[in-house]
Amino acid sequence: MKQLFNQSDAVNKLLERYGVKFGIYKNGTFKEQLFPFDSIPRVIEKEEFDYLERGLIQRVTALNRFLADIYGEKNIVKDGVIPEEFIFSSSGYMAECEGALPPKAIYSHISGIDLVQAKDKTWYVLEDNLRVPSGASYPMIARNLCRRASPSTFHDIPVADNRNYAALLKEVMDYVNTGGINVILTPGRYNAAYFEHSFLAEKTGSILATGQELIVEDDYLYYIGCNDEKQKVGAVYRRISDEYLDPMNFCADSVIGVPHLYSAFKKGNVALLNAPGNGIADDKGIYYFVPKMIEYYLNEKSILNNAPTYLPFYEEDKKYVLENFDNLVIKDVAEAGGYGVVFGKDLEGQKKEDFINLVKSEPRRFIAQEVIDFIDIDIMENGERVPRKADLRAFVLTGKEVKVWKSGLTRFSRNPDSFVVNSSQGGGFKDTWVLLR
Amino acid sequence: MGIIALEKASGLYWLGRYNERVYTTLREFFVGYDRMIDESEDSYKELCSMLDIPDVYGSKMEFINKYPFDEKNVDSIISNLTRTYDNAMVMRDVIGTETISYVELALSCMKAARYSEAPLLELQEVIDYILAFWGYVDDSIDDRQIRSIIKAGRRIERLDLYLRFERPVSMLEREFAKLKSRMELTGLSYDKTVISYLEQAITENKINYSEAILKLENIVKL
């Protein structure tokens, strides 16, 4: 294994060669950055992963049931489990999606569930990402290179092969496909995750297309050839946000979507992965209710823990948040990617007072969580092992069955004093090993 | 692979053209550089004129230092290589990560060469990566139409540059023959009268160079 750790630089060089980058806008300028890889893996024991797998399947199954319910009967609201204020005022709720049933009734085909492990080894779910979660391609390509860097490591240690992610994704696309080719719809090369879009298209054998290459005619979606020939599209793994997907149905200013795409979807003529409207289920406010959701839909206790969370929306919780402000992390439910996250202890004076007033005046906009002192994982820095905070994004794929990818994206903070691991905030990534025995 | 979208066809075509532009201009630069060692201060101007690029260089040394490496100059070799990269990276699903990696390598090598004590020696590696790219195109892309569109771009650019350099007719004949057979395999609509025009002009050795270049530039509308 030491042989592998010593090859971080060589593996990073190869990752650069293969274009493993992400885009970032700084001062209005687009730049491509390497996503730094550390070759010390996160290792998850078999029993531990079995537990996570059960919990993740349970969670995503309930979230899919929730989405079907919210855009259908709304029983969970009628039965008073979730207050309606948390549904209809959410920016993730899309009234346009009412009554639209996706092919095979699956809403979240690719779910990215963010977890951390506390120092007492308890796992906590921090976020559910059910819109366009990204990141699976990075450990997949890194594993390939690590196996080259140290074949004996992988011969000696029984690690589940994670290079099957594209095959799992293709299986899901094929399952929901309504007849036609599979397409990955990208906003274009200036998107932060463009590498992943193009890499997954290559590995799943899908067409990578921009909105300009697709057309809807008579409620069917087609890919247009350079000589005006057309090919029917049956499934679209879209990497475009809901609001930009279709200018005729959502944001009229969108130039990256496909006019009338949503109409084709509503008629059942094309599958969209993930389905539009999923934002309601990964709203940070709704996160609080997921364990209740699991009990409501599945009649089971939640296997995975949420981080202890408070909703200032409830008076009792608001009181607790204000009294314990310095010990909590407060998150703006409308933000993502590590933005809108405030540690109470970091605020002072007028800034603190202003922020508290904001929480008081817009309680629905925030959630507060206990700060989990999650475990450090070593990284190699200048030839030495140093501990850094790391989280795990697990990927759950829902097709004929619900499957958890036996790996995940482990992101780490490169700053020793930071809990923020997002790539957009300078973090790096590791491979995630799931042991087979 | 099925059908190819216009945006993809255009990307493949320009990938071939820019890649070839880098290759041929780099080789021409090597030859010109060697001559400049012995010739007058103004000798670089001839190369600018042949390449039809504005002479924004104040001296032979400035040309030598800037023509390959100046990222702010749209006519520099590195700018053309960046365009190759821009077109390559949006073709990952069509030509594959491994094929693209040779463009990545060429570009990072080009950037590094700028700071080398002997840039020309380092630039040889750029040429090697470009040739490896073409080798990988042949070796790994099974779809003949995709291969042909990239190669048509390459052939058009090569003939275009050879016309600009007023290369001997025997060389033009060879490049034209490759272009003619390649165009038929692209599946693209193109102006066949340009093929007839070039065939006659080159065979009869009655070449109006500027007219031939103009026609060649417009053979495909993408």
XYZ file of C-alpha atoms in Angstrom:
659
model
C 0.000 0.000 0.000
C 2.930 2.313 0.705
C 3.833 2.005 -2.964
C 0.445 3.493 -3.810
C 0.765 6.381 -1.348
C 4.099 7.334 -2.857
C 2.522 7.614 -6.295
C 0.143 10.520 -5.582
C 2.106 12.870 -7.822
C 2.293 10.373 -10.659
C -1.435 9.650 -10.426
C -2.221 13.376 -10.363
C -0.081 13.847 -13.453
C -2.067 11.190 -15.259
C -5.340 12.710 -14.077
C -4.176 15.962 -15.660
C -3.320 14.114 -18.851
C -6.831 12.696 -18.970
C -8.381 16.124 -18.421
C -9.812 15.402 -14.964
C -10.656 18.981 -14.139
C -13.519 21.103 -12.997
C -14.434 24.590 -14.108
C -14.678 27.543 -11.814
C -15.540 31.186 -12.317
C -13.274 33.658 -10.598
C -13.871 37.373 -11.033
C -16.074 36.641 -14.002
C -13.444 34.548 -15.782
C -13.795 30.830 -16.454
C -10.837 28.713 -15.411
C -10.226 25.006 -15.424
C -8.687 23.623 -12.286
C -7.283 20.250 -11.465
C -9.173 18.403 -8.747
C -6.309 17.387 -6.420
C -6.267 13.668 -5.700
C -4.822 12.067 -2.612
C -3.935 8.421 -2.912
C -4.610 7.424 0.700
C -8.106 5.976 0.370
C -11.035 6.113 2.710
C -11.569 2.486 3.671
C -15.015 1.214 4.621
C -15.269 -2.231 6.167
C -17.760 -4.670 4.691
C -20.109 -4.694 7.716
C -20.031 -0.928 7.875
C -20.878 -0.611 4.187
C -23.651 -3.196 4.512
C -25.176 -0.938 7.164
C -24.768 2.166 4.992
C -26.187 0.341 1.996
C -29.340 -0.666 3.873
C -29.772 2.855 5.188
C -29.194 4.517 1.840
C -31.596 2.230 -0.009
C -34.213 2.907 2.655
C -33.655 6.664 2.490
C -33.751 6.986 -1.287
C -36.774 4.695 -1.537
C -38.641 6.954 0.895
C -37.505 10.093 -0.936
C -38.801 8.698 -4.224
C -42.124 7.871 -2.547
C -42.217 11.394 -1.122
C -41.737 12.953 -4.568
C -44.492 10.822 -6.066
C -46.758 11.819 -3.191
C -45.988 15.544 -3.319
C -46.658 15.792 -7.040
C -49.665 13.514 -6.595
C -51.960 13.000 -3.624
C -49.942 14.984 -1.000
C -50.972 12.597 1.734
C -47.911 13.402 3.825
C -49.124 16.994 4.038
C -52.766 16.057 4.553
C -51.739 13.775 7.394
C -49.812 16.593 9.053
C -46.390 14.953 8.897
C -44.825 17.850 7.000
C -46.311 21.367 7.257
C -47.417 22.674 3.889
C -45.270 25.784 4.390
C -42.260 23.577 3.818
C -43.569 22.317 0.513
C -45.147 25.148 -1.368
C -42.786 27.904 -0.277
C -39.728 25.848 -1.193
C -37.775 27.051 -4.214
C -37.426 23.369 -5.133
C -41.165 22.807 -5.462
C -42.369 23.142 -9.051
C -46.080 23.536 -9.545
C -45.567 22.635 -13.219
C -44.701 19.089 -12.142
C -48.058 18.426 -10.531
C -49.526 15.235 -11.915
C -46.593 14.423 -14.214
C -45.596 10.841 -13.578
C -42.101 9.941 -14.817
C -41.506 6.664 -16.683
C -41.517 3.723 -14.252
C -42.539 6.243 -11.540
C -38.920 6.953 -10.643
C -38.057 10.524 -9.721
C -34.537 10.298 -8.349
C -32.513 7.900 -10.473
C -29.145 9.187 -9.349
C -29.036 10.314 -5.735
C -25.932 11.733 -4.104
C -26.188 11.412 -0.345
C -23.571 13.332 1.649
C -22.454 11.692 4.869
C -19.880 12.273 7.553
C -18.588 9.945 10.214
C -18.236 11.342 13.717
C -15.298 10.477 15.919
C -17.434 7.883 17.734
C -17.816 6.194 14.311
C -21.514 7.137 13.953
C -22.454 8.054 10.399
C -24.675 11.086 9.812
C -26.413 12.161 6.643
C -25.703 15.822 5.993
C -27.515 16.371 2.710
C -29.578 14.599 0.100
C -28.739 15.666 -3.458
C -31.492 14.554 -5.786
C -31.213 17.027 -8.627
C -27.922 16.708 -10.519
C -25.396 15.315 -8.036
C -21.930 15.091 -9.505
C -18.640 13.466 -8.620
C -18.808 9.735 -9.375
C -16.489 9.961 -12.363
C -13.523 11.140 -10.278
C -13.006 8.060 -8.076
C -13.861 5.862 -11.044
C -10.997 7.170 -13.183
C -8.667 7.522 -10.182
C -9.145 3.844 -9.300
C -8.045 2.858 -12.762
C -4.820 4.787 -12.338
C -4.228 3.588 -8.762
C -4.467 -0.007 -9.940
C -1.756 0.786 -12.457
C 0.321 2.550 -9.809
C 0.228 -0.345 -7.383
C -1.172 -3.616 -8.740
C -0.002 -5.558 -5.694
C -2.136 -3.398 -3.376
C -5.266 -4.401 -5.222
C -4.130 -7.982 -5.494
C -3.598 -8.228 -1.745
C -6.580 -6.219 -0.480
C -10.125 -7.287 -1.410
C -11.546 -3.948 -2.598
C -14.846 -3.808 -4.496
C -14.200 -2.670 -8.062
C -15.823 0.748 -8.504
C -15.219 1.036 -12.220
C -18.726 -0.299 -12.845
C -20.393 3.057 -12.158
C -20.980 3.755 -15.847
C -22.473 0.280 -16.285
C -24.854 0.907 -13.370
C -25.817 4.262 -14.810
C -26.418 2.773 -18.248
C -28.574 0.064 -16.691
C -30.776 2.750 -15.129
C -30.943 4.758 -18.355
C -31.879 1.671 -20.342
C -34.518 0.688 -17.789
C -36.425 3.968 -18.001
C -35.740 4.544 -21.700
C -39.009 4.983 -23.604
C -37.516 3.884 -26.933
C -34.581 5.572 -28.607
C -31.031 6.523 -27.832
C -29.596 7.618 -24.478
C -28.373 11.207 -24.277
C -26.475 13.158 -21.663
C -27.622 16.752 -21.869
C -24.939 19.250 -20.891
C -25.098 23.035 -20.646
C -21.709 23.030 -22.378
C -18.019 23.075 -21.701
C -18.133 26.072 -19.404
C -20.063 24.136 -16.815
C -18.125 23.233 -13.650
C -18.742 19.514 -14.119
C -18.234 19.328 -17.889
C -15.493 16.739 -17.584
C -17.911 14.436 -15.824
C -20.640 14.960 -18.406
C -18.336 14.064 -21.259
C -16.626 11.201 -19.420
C -19.902 9.539 -18.439
C -21.185 9.935 -22.001
C -18.090 8.163 -23.267
C -18.287 5.393 -20.700
C -22.050 4.784 -20.986
C -21.999 4.964 -24.789
C -24.489 7.838 -24.673
C -24.513 10.857 -26.932
C -23.285 14.016 -25.242
C -25.544 16.758 -26.506
C -26.248 20.410 -25.927
C -29.755 21.797 -26.183
C -29.065 23.001 -29.713
C -28.594 19.431 -30.920
C -32.022 18.283 -29.760
C -35.493 19.101 -31.000
C -39.014 18.206 -29.916
C -41.499 17.417 -32.669
C -45.020 16.148 -32.014
C -44.081 15.603 -28.366
C -41.139 13.341 -29.175
C -37.512 14.248 -28.654
C -34.970 13.849 -31.449
C -31.235 14.222 -31.850
C -30.523 16.105 -35.072
C -27.756 15.086 -37.457
C -25.648 17.410 -39.586
C -27.649 16.489 -42.679
C -30.975 17.094 -40.881
C -31.572 13.421 -40.170
C -33.221 12.665 -36.814
C -32.806 9.963 -34.201
C -35.399 9.402 -31.475
C -34.222 9.914 -27.909
C -35.629 7.685 -25.176
C -33.730 8.822 -22.093
C -31.972 12.050 -21.168
C -29.559 12.171 -18.273
C -29.763 15.899 -17.986
C -27.038 17.850 -16.248
C -28.988 21.083 -16.478
C -31.005 22.564 -13.626
C -34.776 22.297 -13.778
C -35.355 25.956 -14.462
C -33.153 25.961 -17.593
C -34.378 22.670 -19.011
C -37.153 23.959 -21.204
C -37.705 27.657 -22.002
C -41.310 27.015 -23.014
C -42.252 25.551 -19.646
C -39.739 26.963 -17.176
C -37.289 29.884 -17.389
C -38.117 31.584 -20.694
C -34.636 33.106 -20.961
C -32.863 29.766 -21.032
C -30.706 29.237 -24.100
C -29.248 25.927 -22.925
C -32.460 23.938 -22.708
C -34.694 22.290 -25.275
C -38.030 23.936 -26.103
C -40.997 21.656 -25.279
C -38.794 18.982 -23.674
C -40.957 18.989 -20.587
C -44.079 18.451 -22.698
C -42.495 15.349 -24.253
C -41.640 14.140 -20.744
C -45.145 14.771 -19.444
C -46.584 12.705 -22.270
C -44.314 9.840 -21.247
C -42.375 9.989 -24.505
C -38.952 10.511 -22.981
C -37.410 9.812 -19.584
C -35.602 12.601 -17.768
C -33.008 11.579 -15.198
C -33.472 12.965 -12.624
C -37.075 14.037 -13.000
C -37.847 17.753 -12.827
C -39.153 18.951 -9.488
C -36.816 16.876 -7.306
C -35.518 20.027 -5.660
C -38.365 19.849 -3.179
C -36.921 16.645 -1.708
C -33.365 17.894 -1.301
C -34.395 21.208 0.173
C -32.393 21.571 3.399
C -35.640 22.277 5.232
C -37.187 19.017 4.029
C -34.044 17.157 5.129
C -35.264 17.539 8.714
C -38.347 15.496 7.863
C -36.667 12.576 6.086
C -36.667 10.238 9.127
C -40.386 11.018 9.570
C -40.864 10.347 5.857
C -39.272 6.923 6.224
C -41.639 6.059 9.050
C -44.609 7.414 7.130
C -44.016 5.663 3.810
C -42.131 2.538 4.810
C -43.308 2.047 8.355
C -39.691 1.590 9.431
C -37.334 3.465 11.698
C -34.661 5.387 9.831
C -31.465 3.351 9.694
C -29.227 6.344 9.050
C -29.067 9.323 11.368
C -29.641 12.892 10.377
C -27.275 15.368 11.968
C -29.184 16.908 14.928
C -31.115 19.630 13.145
C -33.312 22.512 14.252
C -35.853 24.458 12.275
C -36.160 28.088 13.403
C -39.601 27.851 11.780
C -40.723 26.140 14.996
C -40.708 28.498 17.993
C -39.134 25.927 20.275
C -36.309 25.286 17.818
C -35.834 28.990 17.184
C -35.367 29.563 20.913
C -32.782 26.781 21.028
C -30.950 28.146 17.980
C -30.734 31.639 19.420
C -29.584 30.381 22.802
C -26.962 28.072 21.311
C -26.033 30.121 18.275
C -22.263 29.888 18.807
C -22.318 26.088 18.875
C -24.331 25.597 15.714
C -23.804 25.693 11.981
C -26.540 27.585 10.171
C -27.367 26.806 6.569
C -29.334 28.815 4.050
C -31.721 26.300 2.477
C -31.489 27.974 -0.917
C -27.707 27.617 -1.235
C -25.498 24.680 -2.229
C -21.874 23.794 -2.921
C -20.627 24.914 0.497
C -22.067 28.392 0.063
C -24.523 29.851 2.558
C -22.985 27.887 5.433
C -22.225 29.925 8.550
C -20.586 28.677 11.726
C -22.085 30.628 14.650
C -18.744 30.847 16.421
C -17.207 32.637 13.426
C -19.552 35.631 13.625
C -18.987 38.623 15.880
C -20.433 42.074 16.607
C -22.717 43.704 14.087
C -22.369 40.857 11.598
C -23.596 38.396 14.195
C -26.476 40.641 15.213
C -27.524 41.161 11.573
C -27.432 37.446 10.899
C -29.497 36.618 13.989
C -32.062 39.208 12.920
C -32.185 37.589 9.497
C -32.854 34.183 11.059
C -35.614 35.742 13.170
C -37.246 37.500 10.231
C -36.889 34.647 7.717
C -36.979 31.493 9.856
C -38.094 29.233 6.987
C -34.934 30.169 5.065
C -32.526 28.538 7.539
C -31.783 25.321 9.311
C -29.336 24.955 12.181
C -27.313 21.870 12.985
C -25.055 20.730 15.755
C -21.468 20.863 14.532
C -20.381 17.279 14.112
C -16.740 16.829 14.837
C -16.271 14.393 12.019
C -13.252 12.213 11.660
C -10.048 13.246 10.015
C -8.551 11.160 7.287
C -4.879 11.384 6.499
C -3.660 12.940 3.305
C -0.134 13.131 1.950
C 1.269 16.656 2.066
C 4.891 17.349 1.196
C 5.751 13.708 1.832
C 4.064 13.569 5.248
C 0.740 12.185 6.411
C -1.438 14.934 7.871
C -5.083 14.704 9.046
C -7.839 16.575 7.244
C -11.624 16.692 7.487
C -13.360 14.520 4.891
C -16.944 13.701 3.938
C -18.414 11.030 1.705
C -20.849 11.360 -1.154
C -22.537 8.005 -1.675
C -24.281 7.359 -4.980
C -27.574 5.500 -5.051
C -28.939 4.448 -8.429
C -32.606 3.661 -8.831
C -33.771 1.620 -11.788
C -35.368 -1.798 -11.653
C -33.720 -2.089 -8.246
C -32.202 0.453 -5.897
C -28.445 -0.049 -5.849
C -25.694 1.642 -3.901
C -22.431 2.063 -5.773
C -19.739 0.275 -3.799
C -17.525 3.336 -3.563
C -18.202 7.047 -3.365
C -16.577 10.410 -3.610
C -14.543 11.253 -0.527
C -13.800 14.965 -0.492
C -11.344 16.503 1.905
C -10.470 19.970 3.032
C -6.910 21.009 2.262
C -7.092 23.643 4.936
C -6.294 22.099 8.371
C -8.751 24.438 10.124
C -11.680 23.974 7.779
C -14.698 21.674 7.674
C -15.590 22.757 4.133
C -14.617 20.073 1.644
C -16.233 21.280 -1.592
C -14.078 21.288 -4.707
C -15.292 24.804 -5.487
C -13.786 25.837 -2.139
C -10.393 24.306 -2.863
C -10.953 20.774 -1.561
C -9.456 17.597 -2.981
C -10.704 14.037 -3.396
C -9.844 10.486 -2.480
C -10.866 7.081 -3.646
C -13.330 5.235 -1.421
C -12.612 1.585 -0.879
C -15.350 -0.784 0.159
C -13.851 -4.012 1.431
C -15.396 -7.232 0.205
C -14.653 -9.241 3.342
C -22.362 5.651 -33.658
C -25.390 6.647 -35.698
C -25.888 10.203 -36.790
C -23.565 13.097 -36.057
C -24.915 16.469 -35.016
C -23.800 19.588 -36.841
C -22.046 20.901 -33.727
C -20.124 17.635 -33.413
C -19.202 17.517 -37.106
C -17.954 21.075 -36.879
C -15.915 20.281 -33.764
C -14.320 17.248 -35.390
C -13.508 19.149 -38.564
C -11.911 22.060 -36.741
C -10.083 19.713 -34.418
C -8.420 18.244 -37.502
C -7.688 21.636 -39.013
C -6.176 23.259 -35.936
C -4.156 20.200 -35.068
C -2.674 20.141 -38.546
C -2.069 23.886 -38.436
C 0.007 23.453 -35.300
C 1.916 20.537 -36.800
C 2.782 22.129 -40.141
C 3.482 25.622 -38.825
C 5.688 24.209 -36.114
C 7.685 22.271 -38.666
C 7.885 25.331 -40.872
C 8.981 27.357 -37.873
C 11.841 24.919 -37.298
C 13.010 25.388 -40.883
C 12.570 29.173 -40.736
C 14.338 29.386 -37.397
C 17.315 27.519 -38.770
C 17.525 29.909 -41.717
C 17.170 32.931 -39.495
C 20.332 32.002 -37.633
C 22.322 32.917 -40.723
C 20.074 35.399 -42.480
C 19.168 39.041 -42.039
C 17.100 40.642 -39.294
C 14.044 40.831 -41.592
C 14.011 37.223 -42.693
C 11.078 36.313 -40.422
C 8.842 38.665 -42.430
C 8.722 36.202 -45.296
C 7.301 33.543 -43.008
C 4.667 35.969 -41.703
C 3.732 36.792 -45.250
C 3.441 33.145 -46.298
C 1.302 32.360 -43.275
C -0.772 35.453 -43.943
C -0.411 36.631 -40.365
C 0.182 40.279 -39.415
C 3.776 41.193 -38.671
C 3.413 42.426 -35.126
C 6.984 41.524 -34.286
C 9.682 44.143 -34.023
C 12.584 41.841 -34.705
C 13.683 38.359 -35.632
C 14.263 37.502 -31.967
C 10.844 38.751 -30.960
C 9.288 36.601 -33.660
C 11.246 33.584 -32.463
C 10.171 34.124 -28.882
C 6.575 35.090 -29.480
C 5.264 33.293 -32.545
C 5.186 29.893 -30.866
C 4.288 30.932 -27.330
C 2.305 34.176 -27.162
C -1.098 33.192 -25.822
C -2.447 36.703 -26.345
C -1.755 36.604 -30.081
C -4.521 34.731 -31.902
C -2.113 33.750 -34.689
C 0.522 32.165 -32.489
C 1.115 28.434 -32.539
C -0.005 28.047 -28.931
C -3.285 29.842 -29.708
C -3.919 27.332 -32.473
C -3.048 24.493 -30.137
C -5.473 25.909 -27.553
C -8.173 25.870 -30.229
C -7.273 22.262 -30.964
C -7.745 21.547 -27.271
C -11.043 23.449 -27.130
C -12.409 21.376 -29.985
C -11.002 18.105 -28.645
C -12.390 18.306 -25.147
C -15.976 18.588 -26.341
C -15.533 15.409 -28.391
C -14.792 13.022 -25.515
C -17.874 10.890 -26.176
C -16.908 10.612 -29.854
C -13.134 10.190 -29.897
C -12.437 9.050 -26.341
C -10.435 10.177 -23.334
C -7.262 8.405 -24.413
C -7.232 10.154 -27.812
C -7.833 13.553 -26.220
C -5.019 12.951 -23.771
C -2.446 13.454 -26.561
C -3.800 16.958 -27.158
C -3.620 17.633 -23.411
C -0.022 16.436 -23.428
C 0.888 18.549 -26.449
C -0.571 21.662 -24.835
C 1.089 21.192 -21.466
C 4.379 20.443 -23.231
C 4.003 23.611 -25.307
C 3.408 25.674 -22.167
C 6.428 24.160 -20.471
C 8.678 24.621 -23.525
C 8.263 28.362 -23.315
C 10.338 28.428 -20.130
C 12.915 25.960 -21.336
C 16.518 26.929 -22.058
C 16.229 25.213 -25.446
C 12.580 25.593 -26.519
C 13.074 24.081 -29.961
C 14.272 20.835 -28.497
C 11.238 20.703 -26.214
C 8.883 21.559 -29.075
C 9.869 18.350 -30.815
C 7.812 16.615 -28.147
C 4.750 18.627 -29.195
C 5.150 17.230 -32.690
C 5.524 13.744 -31.263
C 2.268 14.064 -29.319
C 0.431 15.351 -32.372
C 1.600 12.344 -34.347
C 0.621 10.067 -31.466
C -2.818 11.686 -31.558
C -3.238 10.775 -35.210
C -1.985 7.281 -34.520
C -4.543 6.898 -31.767
C -7.307 8.239 -34.001
C -6.540 5.459 -36.467
C -6.135 2.854 -33.799
C -9.141 3.531 -31.620
C -11.932 5.245 -33.543
C -13.918 2.569 -35.295
C -16.490 4.845 -36.881
C -15.201 5.664 -40.358
C -17.282 8.799 -40.725
C -15.910 10.289 -37.524
C -12.350 9.467 -38.512
C -12.940 10.908 -41.950
C -14.321 14.224 -40.752
C -11.282 14.825 -38.528
C -8.967 13.743 -41.306
C -10.750 15.886 -43.895
C -10.019 18.852 -41.643
C -6.402 17.762 -41.516
C -6.150 17.351 -45.296
C -7.802 20.669 -46.083
C -5.490 22.485 -43.676
C -2.389 20.731 -45.030
C -3.240 21.598 -48.636
C -4.165 25.147 -47.634
C -0.789 25.651 -45.961
C 1.116 24.000 -48.802
C -0.579 26.352 -51.239
C 0.408 29.293 -49.061
C 3.981 28.021 -49.000
C 3.812 27.452 -52.774
C 5.132 23.959 -52.393
C 6.182 21.971 -55.507
C 3.356 20.567 -57.609
C 4.332 16.999 -56.765
C 3.613 17.701 -53.092
C 0.352 19.454 -53.893
C -0.721 16.515 -56.070
C -0.075 14.084 -53.250
C -2.004 16.148 -50.692
C -4.851 16.795 -53.094
C -5.246 13.073 -53.817
C -5.538 12.355 -50.098
C -8.073 15.134 -49.648
C -10.207 14.052 -52.591
C -10.593 10.472 -51.424
C -11.164 11.546 -47.833
C -13.944 14.026 -48.588
C -16.115 11.305 -50.063
C -16.024 9.405 -46.784
C -17.117 12.265 -44.539
C -20.829 12.100 -45.263
C -20.782 15.909 -45.190
C -22.194 18.006 -47.950
C -19.353 19.865 -49.622
C -18.705 21.862 -52.733
C -17.626 19.326 -55.346
C -16.796 22.035 -57.846
C -13.857 23.001 -55.633
C -12.483 19.498 -56.021
C -12.776 19.749 -59.813
C -11.197 23.181 -59.821
C -8.230 22.112 -57.705
C -7.752 18.919 -59.668
C -7.499 20.797 -62.929
C -5.301 23.581 -61.551
C -2.843 21.220 -59.897
C -2.734 18.654 -62.725
C -2.141 21.333 -65.325
C 0.215 23.207 -63.014
C -1.728 26.410 -63.562
C -2.318 27.443 -60.007
C -3.703 30.786 -58.992
C -2.645 30.427 -55.377
C -4.850 33.019 -53.737
C -7.907 31.850 -55.647
C -7.174 28.208 -54.839
C -6.806 29.008 -51.133
C -10.050 30.960 -51.086
C -11.972 28.143 -52.758
C -10.446 25.538 -50.478
C -11.367 27.552 -47.396
C -15.007 27.405 -48.460
C -15.251 23.796 -49.523
C -17.193 22.808 -46.393
C -19.724 25.016 -44.650
C -19.649 24.140 -40.960
